[in-house]
Amino acid sequence: MEYRKNDLVTLKIEDCGVDGEGIGKADGFTVFVKDAVIGDTVKAKIIKAKKNYGYGRLMEIIKPSLFRAEPECAFARQCGGCQLQALTYEKQLEFKEKKVRGHLERIGGFTQIPMESVIGAEHPFHYRNKAQFPVGMNKEGRIITGFYAGRTHTIIENRDCALGVKENKQVLDLVIDHMEKYGIQPYDEVTGKGLVRHILIRYGFFTGQIMVCVIVNGDRLPKAEILSGQLQQIPGMTSISININKKRNNVILGDRLEVLWGKPYIVDKIGDISYQISPLSFFQVNPYQTGKLYAKALEYAQLKGEENVWDLYCGTGTISLFLAQKARFVRGVEIIPAAIDNARENARLNHMENLEFFVGKAEEVLPREYEKNGTYADVIVVDPPRKGCDAHLLDTILKMNPSRVVYVSCDSATLARDLRYLCDGGYRLEKVCPVDMFPNTVSIETVCCLSR
Ligand code: SAH
């Protein structure tokens, strides 16, 4: 049977797509329905139809699934931040494990996958240590902040995100009140006019330190000292700054930072290690789960104390420092110079000396060090961005022939591709462990151990 736009169909949702959408069939015609969950029977309206499949809008839940959960956030459906709030947390974990397995099978061609159970979170809400709230104006001309709706830049007004910390609301209330009081305009992406673009808030879960950074399309924030004085009253406030970004693009932060009060960074801990975090540096957003992720990476590295280790895509050296506790020497490589400054600072802060950091592309630094200086490795750890590792880097890893490779990935599709490459080159996939760093969203982190 073929369906056309605007047709109404009744479906039993039997699967969940990689973006969390429900999937069901009507007379052999597959329909993807956002906001429908596995087990629901729903009525959907076809909004886009192809030959064998289409996309439907959820019109009515005829019979709700047993796996439905009441979303904690009233805006869960409109907001682009969470895709899985309507699903019980148990079922979310099952979905994520299946997603990783599916990619390893279909893209990687693996059959017997040595998968450990997914490591879930004890706190599926209020876990984020960082939030970047866009500031805009609604139709009535009132200043608003919240999060973008899925695939658009329409702000869904919400100062109290269910994934963030309670301090976010206090900070946002003060900044928006300040803007209203002194007539400070929010930035308008269409015209490029207006001043305040985003409000960045970071919170150190283990130290209680708070950072606020207001991103402005200008050189200063009017009456900044008054706002700063009010923000300082929030217990834990440690760093208040403005970041200057006059570029007409959707990159959130600019290069220039001006501290209004306090330090240019906050400190937080993962395990026994302290880290300095500045507004511009990358730091994992879920501190509880990060500890578990790094512990898993360390376990897979199987260090005895004599090993030479490379940590590629090391960011601010977070994993490097974790590994250095158990290795002879660790070398980290990262493309962003400021992150390497943080990494070196973090090594000093923890009085650790068995580390060296390189600024550059992993696919250039590692081959150079290997060919020119004959550096070798017992263990290589990689933690690349979504696009995965460069083929030239994987070739160098194969040439260097370390005993183990630990692959930390935030995208199981590119992970599967790279694991296949390494396994065709002589490695064996020993263990796979998904770690849920982002409860209520479709993202999943995975750690893998490969051995020669
Ligand atoms: N391991 C770190 C950071 C992982 S995020 C942690 O857990 O905190 C991935 C990092 O790779 C980012 O810091 C990014 O800047 C860096 N990066 C991206 N492309 C790179 C490349 N070609 N070579 C080296 N680093 C790169």
Coordinates of C-alpha atoms and ligand atoms in Angstrom, one line a residue:
M1 CA 0.0 0.0 0.0
E2 CA 1.2 3.5 -0.8
Y3 CA 0.5 6.5 1.3
R4 CA 0.5 10.2 0.5
K5 CA 1.0 13.4 2.3
N6 CA -1.7 14.2 4.9
D7 CA -3.0 10.6 5.0
L8 CA -3.7 9.4 8.6
V9 CA -2.3 6.1 9.6
T10 CA -2.6 3.9 12.7
L11 CA 0.7 2.3 13.7
K12 CA 2.2 0.1 16.4
I13 CA 5.7 1.4 17.1
E14 CA 8.1 -1.5 17.0
D15 CA 11.6 0.1 16.8
C16 CA 13.5 3.2 17.6
G17 CA 15.7 5.0 15.0
V18 CA 19.2 6.4 15.7
D19 CA 17.7 9.8 16.5
G20 CA 15.2 8.4 18.9
E21 CA 12.2 8.5 16.6
G22 CA 9.6 5.7 16.7
I23 CA 9.4 3.4 13.8
G24 CA 6.2 1.5 12.8
K25 CA 4.6 -0.1 9.8
A26 CA 1.3 0.3 8.1
D27 CA 0.6 -2.3 5.4
G28 CA 4.3 -2.7 4.7
F29 CA 4.9 1.1 4.6
T30 CA 7.5 2.2 7.1
V31 CA 6.7 5.4 9.0
F32 CA 9.2 7.3 11.2
V33 CA 7.3 9.2 14.0
K34 CA 9.1 11.7 16.2
D35 CA 7.9 11.6 19.9
A36 CA 6.4 8.1 19.5
V37 CA 8.1 5.4 21.6
I38 CA 8.6 1.7 21.3
G39 CA 5.3 -0.1 22.3
D40 CA 3.0 2.8 21.5
T41 CA 0.0 2.5 19.2
V42 CA -0.4 5.8 17.6
K43 CA -2.3 7.8 15.0
A44 CA 0.1 9.7 12.8
K45 CA -0.3 12.1 9.9
I46 CA 2.0 11.6 6.9
I47 CA 4.1 14.8 6.4
K48 CA 6.5 13.4 3.8
A49 CA 6.1 10.3 1.7
K50 CA 8.6 8.3 -0.3
K51 CA 7.9 5.1 -2.2
N52 CA 8.3 2.6 0.7
Y53 CA 8.6 4.9 3.7
G54 CA 7.6 8.2 5.1
Y55 CA 7.6 10.6 8.0
G56 CA 4.6 11.1 10.3
R57 CA 3.6 13.6 12.8
L58 CA 2.3 12.2 16.1
M59 CA -1.4 13.1 16.3
E60 CA -2.7 10.8 19.0
I61 CA -1.4 8.1 21.3
I62 CA -4.1 5.5 21.1
K63 CA -2.5 3.1 23.5
P64 CA 0.6 4.3 25.4
S65 CA 3.7 2.0 25.7
L66 CA 4.6 0.4 29.0
F67 CA 8.0 2.0 28.4
R68 CA 6.6 5.5 28.5
A69 CA 8.0 7.8 31.2
E70 CA 6.6 11.2 32.2
P71 CA 9.1 13.7 31.0
E72 CA 10.6 15.8 33.8
C73 CA 10.8 18.8 31.6
A74 CA 7.6 20.5 30.3
F75 CA 9.4 21.4 27.0
A76 CA 10.9 18.0 26.3
R77 CA 8.9 17.6 23.1
Q78 CA 9.7 21.0 21.5
C79 CA 13.3 21.4 22.7
G80 CA 16.1 19.9 20.6
G81 CA 18.2 19.0 23.6
C82 CA 16.6 15.8 24.8
Q83 CA 15.2 13.1 22.4
L84 CA 14.4 10.3 24.9
Q85 CA 12.8 11.8 27.9
A86 CA 9.5 10.0 27.2
L87 CA 11.2 6.6 27.5
T88 CA 12.1 4.9 30.8
Y89 CA 15.8 5.1 31.6
E90 CA 16.1 1.3 31.4
K91 CA 14.7 1.3 27.9
Q92 CA 17.0 4.2 26.9
L93 CA 20.0 2.1 27.9
E94 CA 18.7 -0.8 25.9
F95 CA 18.3 1.5 22.9
K96 CA 21.9 2.8 23.2
E97 CA 23.4 -0.6 23.5
K98 CA 21.5 -1.7 20.4
K99 CA 22.6 1.3 18.5
V100 CA 26.3 0.5 19.2
R101 CA 25.9 -3.1 18.4
G102 CA 24.0 -2.3 15.2
H103 CA 26.8 0.0 13.9
L104 CA 29.5 -2.6 14.8
E105 CA 27.6 -5.3 12.9
R106 CA 26.5 -3.3 9.9
I107 CA 29.4 -0.9 9.4
G108 CA 32.2 -2.8 11.0
G109 CA 31.2 -6.3 9.9
F110 CA 31.8 -7.7 13.4
T111 CA 29.8 -10.8 14.4
Q112 CA 30.8 -12.0 17.8
I113 CA 30.9 -8.7 19.6
P114 CA 32.6 -8.8 23.1
M115 CA 30.2 -6.3 24.5
E116 CA 30.0 -5.5 28.2
S117 CA 26.7 -4.1 29.6
V118 CA 26.2 -0.4 29.1
I119 CA 27.3 1.7 32.1
G120 CA 24.2 3.7 33.0
A121 CA 24.0 6.8 35.2
E122 CA 22.7 7.0 38.7
H123 CA 21.5 10.5 38.0
P124 CA 19.8 10.8 34.6
F125 CA 18.8 14.4 35.3
H126 CA 20.7 17.5 36.4
Y127 CA 24.0 16.0 35.4
R128 CA 25.4 18.6 33.0
N129 CA 28.3 20.8 34.4
K130 CA 28.0 23.1 31.4
A131 CA 25.2 25.0 29.7
Q132 CA 25.3 27.6 26.9
F133 CA 22.0 29.5 26.8
P134 CA 21.3 31.5 23.7
V135 CA 19.6 34.9 24.4
G136 CA 17.0 36.3 22.1
M137 CA 13.7 38.1 21.9
N138 CA 10.2 36.7 21.6
K139 CA 7.4 38.1 19.4
E140 CA 6.2 40.5 22.1
G141 CA 9.7 42.0 22.3
R142 CA 10.5 40.4 25.7
I143 CA 14.1 39.1 26.3
I144 CA 14.1 35.3 26.5
T145 CA 16.6 32.5 27.0
G146 CA 16.4 28.7 26.8
F147 CA 17.4 26.2 24.2
Y148 CA 17.0 25.8 20.5
A149 CA 14.1 23.7 19.1
G150 CA 15.3 20.7 17.1
R151 CA 17.0 21.7 13.8
T152 CA 16.1 25.4 14.1
H153 CA 17.4 28.5 16.0
T154 CA 14.0 29.2 17.5
I155 CA 14.5 29.6 21.3
I156 CA 12.2 27.5 23.5
E157 CA 12.1 29.6 26.6
N158 CA 13.3 27.7 29.7
R159 CA 15.7 28.8 32.4
D160 CA 15.5 25.6 34.4
C161 CA 16.7 22.8 32.1
A162 CA 16.2 19.4 33.6
L163 CA 19.7 18.3 32.6
G164 CA 21.4 21.3 34.1
V165 CA 22.2 22.5 37.7
K166 CA 19.8 24.6 39.8
E167 CA 22.3 27.4 39.9
N168 CA 21.7 28.0 36.1
K169 CA 18.3 29.7 36.8
Q170 CA 19.7 32.0 39.5
V171 CA 22.4 33.2 37.0
L172 CA 20.0 33.6 34.1
D173 CA 17.5 35.5 36.1
L174 CA 20.2 38.0 37.2
V175 CA 21.6 38.5 33.7
I176 CA 18.2 38.9 32.0
D177 CA 17.0 41.3 34.8
H178 CA 20.2 43.3 34.2
M179 CA 19.6 43.5 30.5
E180 CA 16.0 44.6 31.0
K181 CA 16.9 47.2 33.6
Y182 CA 19.7 48.9 31.4
G183 CA 18.0 48.3 28.0
I184 CA 20.7 45.9 26.8
Q185 CA 19.6 44.2 23.6
P186 CA 20.0 40.5 22.8
Y187 CA 21.9 39.6 19.6
D188 CA 19.8 39.0 16.5
E189 CA 21.3 36.3 14.2
V190 CA 19.4 37.6 11.2
T191 CA 20.4 41.3 11.4
G192 CA 23.7 40.8 13.3
K193 CA 22.6 43.6 15.6
G194 CA 22.2 43.5 19.4
L195 CA 24.7 42.7 22.1
V196 CA 24.2 39.6 24.3
R197 CA 24.6 36.4 22.3
H198 CA 24.9 33.6 24.9
I199 CA 25.3 33.0 28.6
L200 CA 27.8 30.2 29.4
I201 CA 27.6 28.6 32.9
R202 CA 30.0 26.0 34.2
Y203 CA 29.7 24.2 37.6
G204 CA 32.3 22.1 39.3
F205 CA 30.3 19.2 40.8
F206 CA 33.1 18.2 43.2
T207 CA 34.3 21.7 44.2
G208 CA 31.1 23.7 44.0
Q209 CA 32.8 26.4 41.9
I210 CA 30.7 28.3 39.4
M211 CA 31.8 30.2 36.2
V212 CA 29.7 32.7 34.3
C213 CA 30.7 34.0 30.9
V214 CA 28.5 36.4 29.0
I215 CA 29.2 36.3 25.2
V216 CA 28.8 39.7 23.6
N217 CA 28.8 41.1 20.1
G218 CA 30.8 44.2 21.2
D219 CA 33.7 45.2 23.4
R220 CA 32.0 45.6 26.7
L221 CA 28.8 44.9 28.7
P222 CA 27.1 48.1 30.0
K223 CA 27.2 48.4 33.8
A224 CA 29.1 45.1 34.0
E225 CA 30.4 45.9 37.5
I226 CA 26.8 46.0 38.8
L227 CA 25.9 42.6 37.3
S228 CA 29.2 41.2 38.5
G229 CA 28.5 42.4 42.0
Q230 CA 25.1 40.6 42.0
L231 CA 26.5 37.4 40.6
Q232 CA 29.2 37.3 43.3
Q233 CA 26.4 36.8 45.8
I234 CA 25.7 33.3 44.5
P235 CA 27.6 30.8 46.7
G236 CA 30.4 29.1 44.9
M237 CA 30.9 31.9 42.3
T238 CA 34.5 31.8 41.2
S239 CA 34.9 33.2 37.8
I240 CA 32.9 36.0 36.0
S241 CA 34.0 37.1 32.5
I242 CA 32.8 38.4 29.2
N243 CA 33.8 36.8 25.9
I244 CA 33.9 39.0 22.8
N245 CA 32.5 37.5 19.6
K246 CA 31.7 39.9 16.8
K247 CA 31.6 37.3 14.0
R248 CA 28.5 36.6 12.0
N249 CA 28.4 32.9 12.4
N250 CA 27.0 30.4 14.8
V251 CA 30.2 29.5 16.6
I252 CA 29.4 30.4 20.2
L253 CA 32.6 31.7 21.6
G254 CA 35.1 34.2 20.3
D255 CA 38.8 34.3 21.0
R256 CA 38.9 37.2 23.4
L257 CA 38.1 36.9 27.1
E258 CA 37.9 39.6 29.7
V259 CA 37.7 38.6 33.3
L260 CA 35.3 40.9 35.3
W261 CA 35.9 39.3 38.6
G262 CA 37.7 36.3 40.1
K263 CA 39.8 33.7 38.3
P264 CA 39.8 33.0 34.6
Y265 CA 39.0 29.4 35.3
I266 CA 37.3 27.0 37.8
V267 CA 38.7 23.8 39.2
D268 CA 37.0 20.5 39.3
K269 CA 38.0 16.9 40.1
I270 CA 37.7 13.6 38.4
G271 CA 38.8 10.7 40.6
D272 CA 41.9 12.0 42.4
I273 CA 42.9 14.4 39.7
S274 CA 42.1 18.2 39.7
Y275 CA 41.6 20.0 36.4
Q276 CA 41.5 23.7 35.6
I277 CA 38.7 24.5 33.2
S278 CA 38.5 27.8 31.3
P279 CA 35.5 29.1 29.3
L280 CA 37.2 28.0 26.1
S281 CA 38.4 24.6 26.9
F282 CA 36.7 21.3 26.3
F283 CA 35.7 19.3 29.3
Q284 CA 33.4 16.3 29.5
V285 CA 29.9 17.6 30.5
N286 CA 28.9 14.7 32.8
P287 CA 31.3 14.6 35.7
Y288 CA 29.9 11.4 37.4
Q289 CA 30.0 9.4 34.2
T290 CA 33.3 10.8 33.0
G291 CA 35.0 9.2 36.1
K292 CA 33.5 5.8 35.0
L293 CA 34.5 6.4 31.4
Y294 CA 38.1 7.2 32.2
A295 CA 38.3 4.3 34.7
K296 CA 37.2 2.0 31.9
A297 CA 39.8 3.4 29.5
L298 CA 42.4 2.9 32.2
E299 CA 41.2 -0.7 32.9
Y300 CA 41.4 -1.5 29.1
A301 CA 44.9 0.0 28.9
Q302 CA 46.1 -2.6 31.5
L303 CA 49.0 -0.5 32.7
K304 CA 51.6 -2.0 35.0
G305 CA 53.8 1.0 35.4
E306 CA 56.4 0.4 32.7
E307 CA 54.5 1.5 29.6
N308 CA 55.0 4.3 27.1
V309 CA 51.6 5.6 26.2
W310 CA 50.2 8.0 23.6
D311 CA 46.9 9.9 24.2
L312 CA 45.7 11.2 20.9
Y313 CA 43.0 14.0 20.7
C314 CA 43.9 14.7 24.3
G315 CA 42.0 18.0 24.8
T316 CA 43.1 19.4 28.2
G317 CA 45.0 16.3 29.0
T318 CA 42.2 14.8 31.1
I319 CA 42.7 11.2 30.0
S320 CA 46.5 11.7 29.8
L321 CA 46.7 12.6 33.5
F322 CA 44.5 9.6 34.4
L323 CA 46.8 7.3 32.5
A324 CA 50.0 8.9 33.8
Q325 CA 49.0 7.7 37.3
K326 CA 49.8 4.1 36.1
A327 CA 52.2 4.5 33.2
R328 CA 55.9 5.2 32.8
F329 CA 55.4 8.1 30.4
V330 CA 52.4 9.6 28.6
R331 CA 52.5 11.8 25.5
G332 CA 49.4 13.8 24.5
V333 CA 48.5 15.3 21.2
E334 CA 45.8 18.0 20.6
I335 CA 45.1 20.5 17.8
I336 CA 44.0 23.4 20.0
P337 CA 46.9 25.3 21.5
A338 CA 44.9 26.7 24.4
A339 CA 43.8 23.2 25.4
I340 CA 47.5 22.2 25.5
D341 CA 48.3 25.2 27.8
N342 CA 45.5 23.8 30.1
A343 CA 46.9 20.3 29.8
R344 CA 50.4 21.4 30.9
E345 CA 48.9 23.5 33.7
N346 CA 46.9 20.5 34.8
A347 CA 50.0 18.4 35.0
R348 CA 51.7 21.0 37.2
L349 CA 48.6 21.4 39.4
N350 CA 48.7 17.6 40.1
H351 CA 52.5 17.6 40.5
M352 CA 52.9 15.0 37.7
E353 CA 56.0 15.0 35.6
N354 CA 55.8 11.9 33.4
L355 CA 53.9 13.7 30.7
E356 CA 54.7 15.6 27.5
F357 CA 52.2 17.4 25.3
F358 CA 52.3 18.3 21.6
V359 CA 50.2 20.8 19.7
G360 CA 49.2 19.7 16.3
K361 CA 47.1 17.2 14.3
A362 CA 47.4 13.7 15.6
E363 CA 47.7 12.4 12.0
E364 CA 50.8 14.7 11.6
V365 CA 52.5 14.6 15.0
L366 CA 52.4 10.8 15.6
P367 CA 53.9 9.9 12.1
R368 CA 56.6 12.6 12.5
E369 CA 57.6 11.5 16.0
Y370 CA 57.6 7.9 14.9
E371 CA 59.6 8.4 11.7
K372 CA 62.0 11.1 12.9
N373 CA 62.6 10.1 16.5
G374 CA 61.6 6.4 16.5
T375 CA 59.2 6.9 19.4
Y376 CA 57.4 3.7 20.2
A377 CA 54.3 3.0 22.2
D378 CA 53.0 0.1 24.3
V379 CA 49.6 1.5 24.4
I380 CA 47.8 4.1 22.2
V381 CA 44.6 5.8 23.3
V382 CA 42.5 7.7 20.9
D383 CA 39.4 9.9 21.6
P384 CA 38.6 11.6 18.3
P385 CA 35.7 14.0 17.5
R386 CA 32.6 12.6 15.7
K387 CA 34.3 12.2 12.4
G388 CA 36.7 9.6 13.8
C389 CA 40.4 9.0 13.1
D390 CA 42.3 10.0 9.9
A391 CA 43.3 7.0 7.8
H392 CA 47.0 8.2 7.9
L393 CA 46.9 8.1 11.7
L394 CA 45.4 4.5 11.7
D395 CA 48.2 3.4 9.3
T396 CA 50.8 4.9 11.7
I397 CA 49.2 3.1 14.6
L398 CA 49.5 -0.2 12.7
K399 CA 53.1 0.5 11.9
M400 CA 54.0 1.3 15.5
N401 CA 52.3 -1.9 16.5
P402 CA 51.4 -1.2 20.2
S403 CA 50.3 -4.1 22.3
R404 CA 47.0 -2.4 22.9
V405 CA 44.8 0.3 21.4
V406 CA 42.1 1.9 23.5
Y407 CA 39.5 3.7 21.4
V408 CA 37.1 6.1 23.1
S409 CA 34.4 7.3 20.8
C410 CA 31.4 9.6 20.7
D411 CA 30.1 8.3 17.4
S412 CA 29.6 4.5 17.1
A413 CA 29.3 4.7 13.2
T414 CA 32.8 6.1 12.7
L415 CA 34.1 3.9 15.5
A416 CA 32.9 0.8 13.7
R417 CA 34.6 2.0 10.5
D418 CA 37.9 2.6 12.3
L419 CA 37.8 -0.7 14.3
R420 CA 37.3 -2.6 11.0
Y421 CA 40.5 -0.9 9.6
L422 CA 42.5 -1.7 12.7
C423 CA 41.3 -5.3 12.8
D424 CA 42.0 -5.8 9.1
G425 CA 45.5 -4.6 10.0
G426 CA 46.1 -7.3 12.6
Y427 CA 44.3 -6.2 15.8
R428 CA 41.6 -8.1 17.6
L429 CA 38.6 -6.5 19.2
E430 CA 38.8 -7.6 22.8
K431 CA 36.1 -5.6 24.6
V432 CA 33.5 -3.0 24.0
C433 CA 31.7 -1.0 26.7
P434 CA 29.2 1.7 26.1
V435 CA 29.0 4.4 28.7
D436 CA 26.0 6.7 29.0
M437 CA 27.4 10.1 29.3
F438 CA 24.2 11.8 28.1
P439 CA 21.0 10.4 29.6
N440 CA 17.8 11.4 27.9
T441 CA 19.6 12.2 24.6
V442 CA 20.4 9.7 21.8
S443 CA 24.2 10.2 22.2
I444 CA 26.3 7.3 23.6
E445 CA 30.0 7.1 24.3
T446 CA 31.9 3.8 23.7
V447 CA 35.2 2.5 25.0
C448 CA 36.9 -0.4 23.1
C449 CA 40.0 -2.4 23.8
L450 CA 42.0 -3.9 20.9
S451 CA 45.0 -6.1 21.2
R452 CA 47.7 -7.2 18.8
Ligands
SAH1 N1 40.2 13.3 25.4 C1 39.7 14.6 25.8 C2 39.1 15.4 24.6 C3 38.3 14.6 23.6 S1 37.4 15.6 22.5 C4 38.7 14.5 26.9 O1 38.2 13.4 27.2 O2 38.4 15.5 27.6 C5 38.3 15.5 21.0 C6 39.5 16.5 20.9 O3 40.1 16.3 19.7 C7 39.1 17.9 21.0 O4 39.8 18.5 22.0 C8 39.5 18.5 19.6 O5 40.0 19.8 19.7 C9 40.6 17.5 19.2 N2 41.0 17.4 17.8 C10 40.1 17.4 16.7 N3 40.8 17.1 15.6 C11 42.1 16.8 16.0 C12 43.2 16.3 15.2 N4 43.2 16.2 13.9 N5 44.3 16.1 15.9 C13 44.4 16.3 17.3 N6 43.3 16.7 18.0 C14 42.2 16.9 17.4

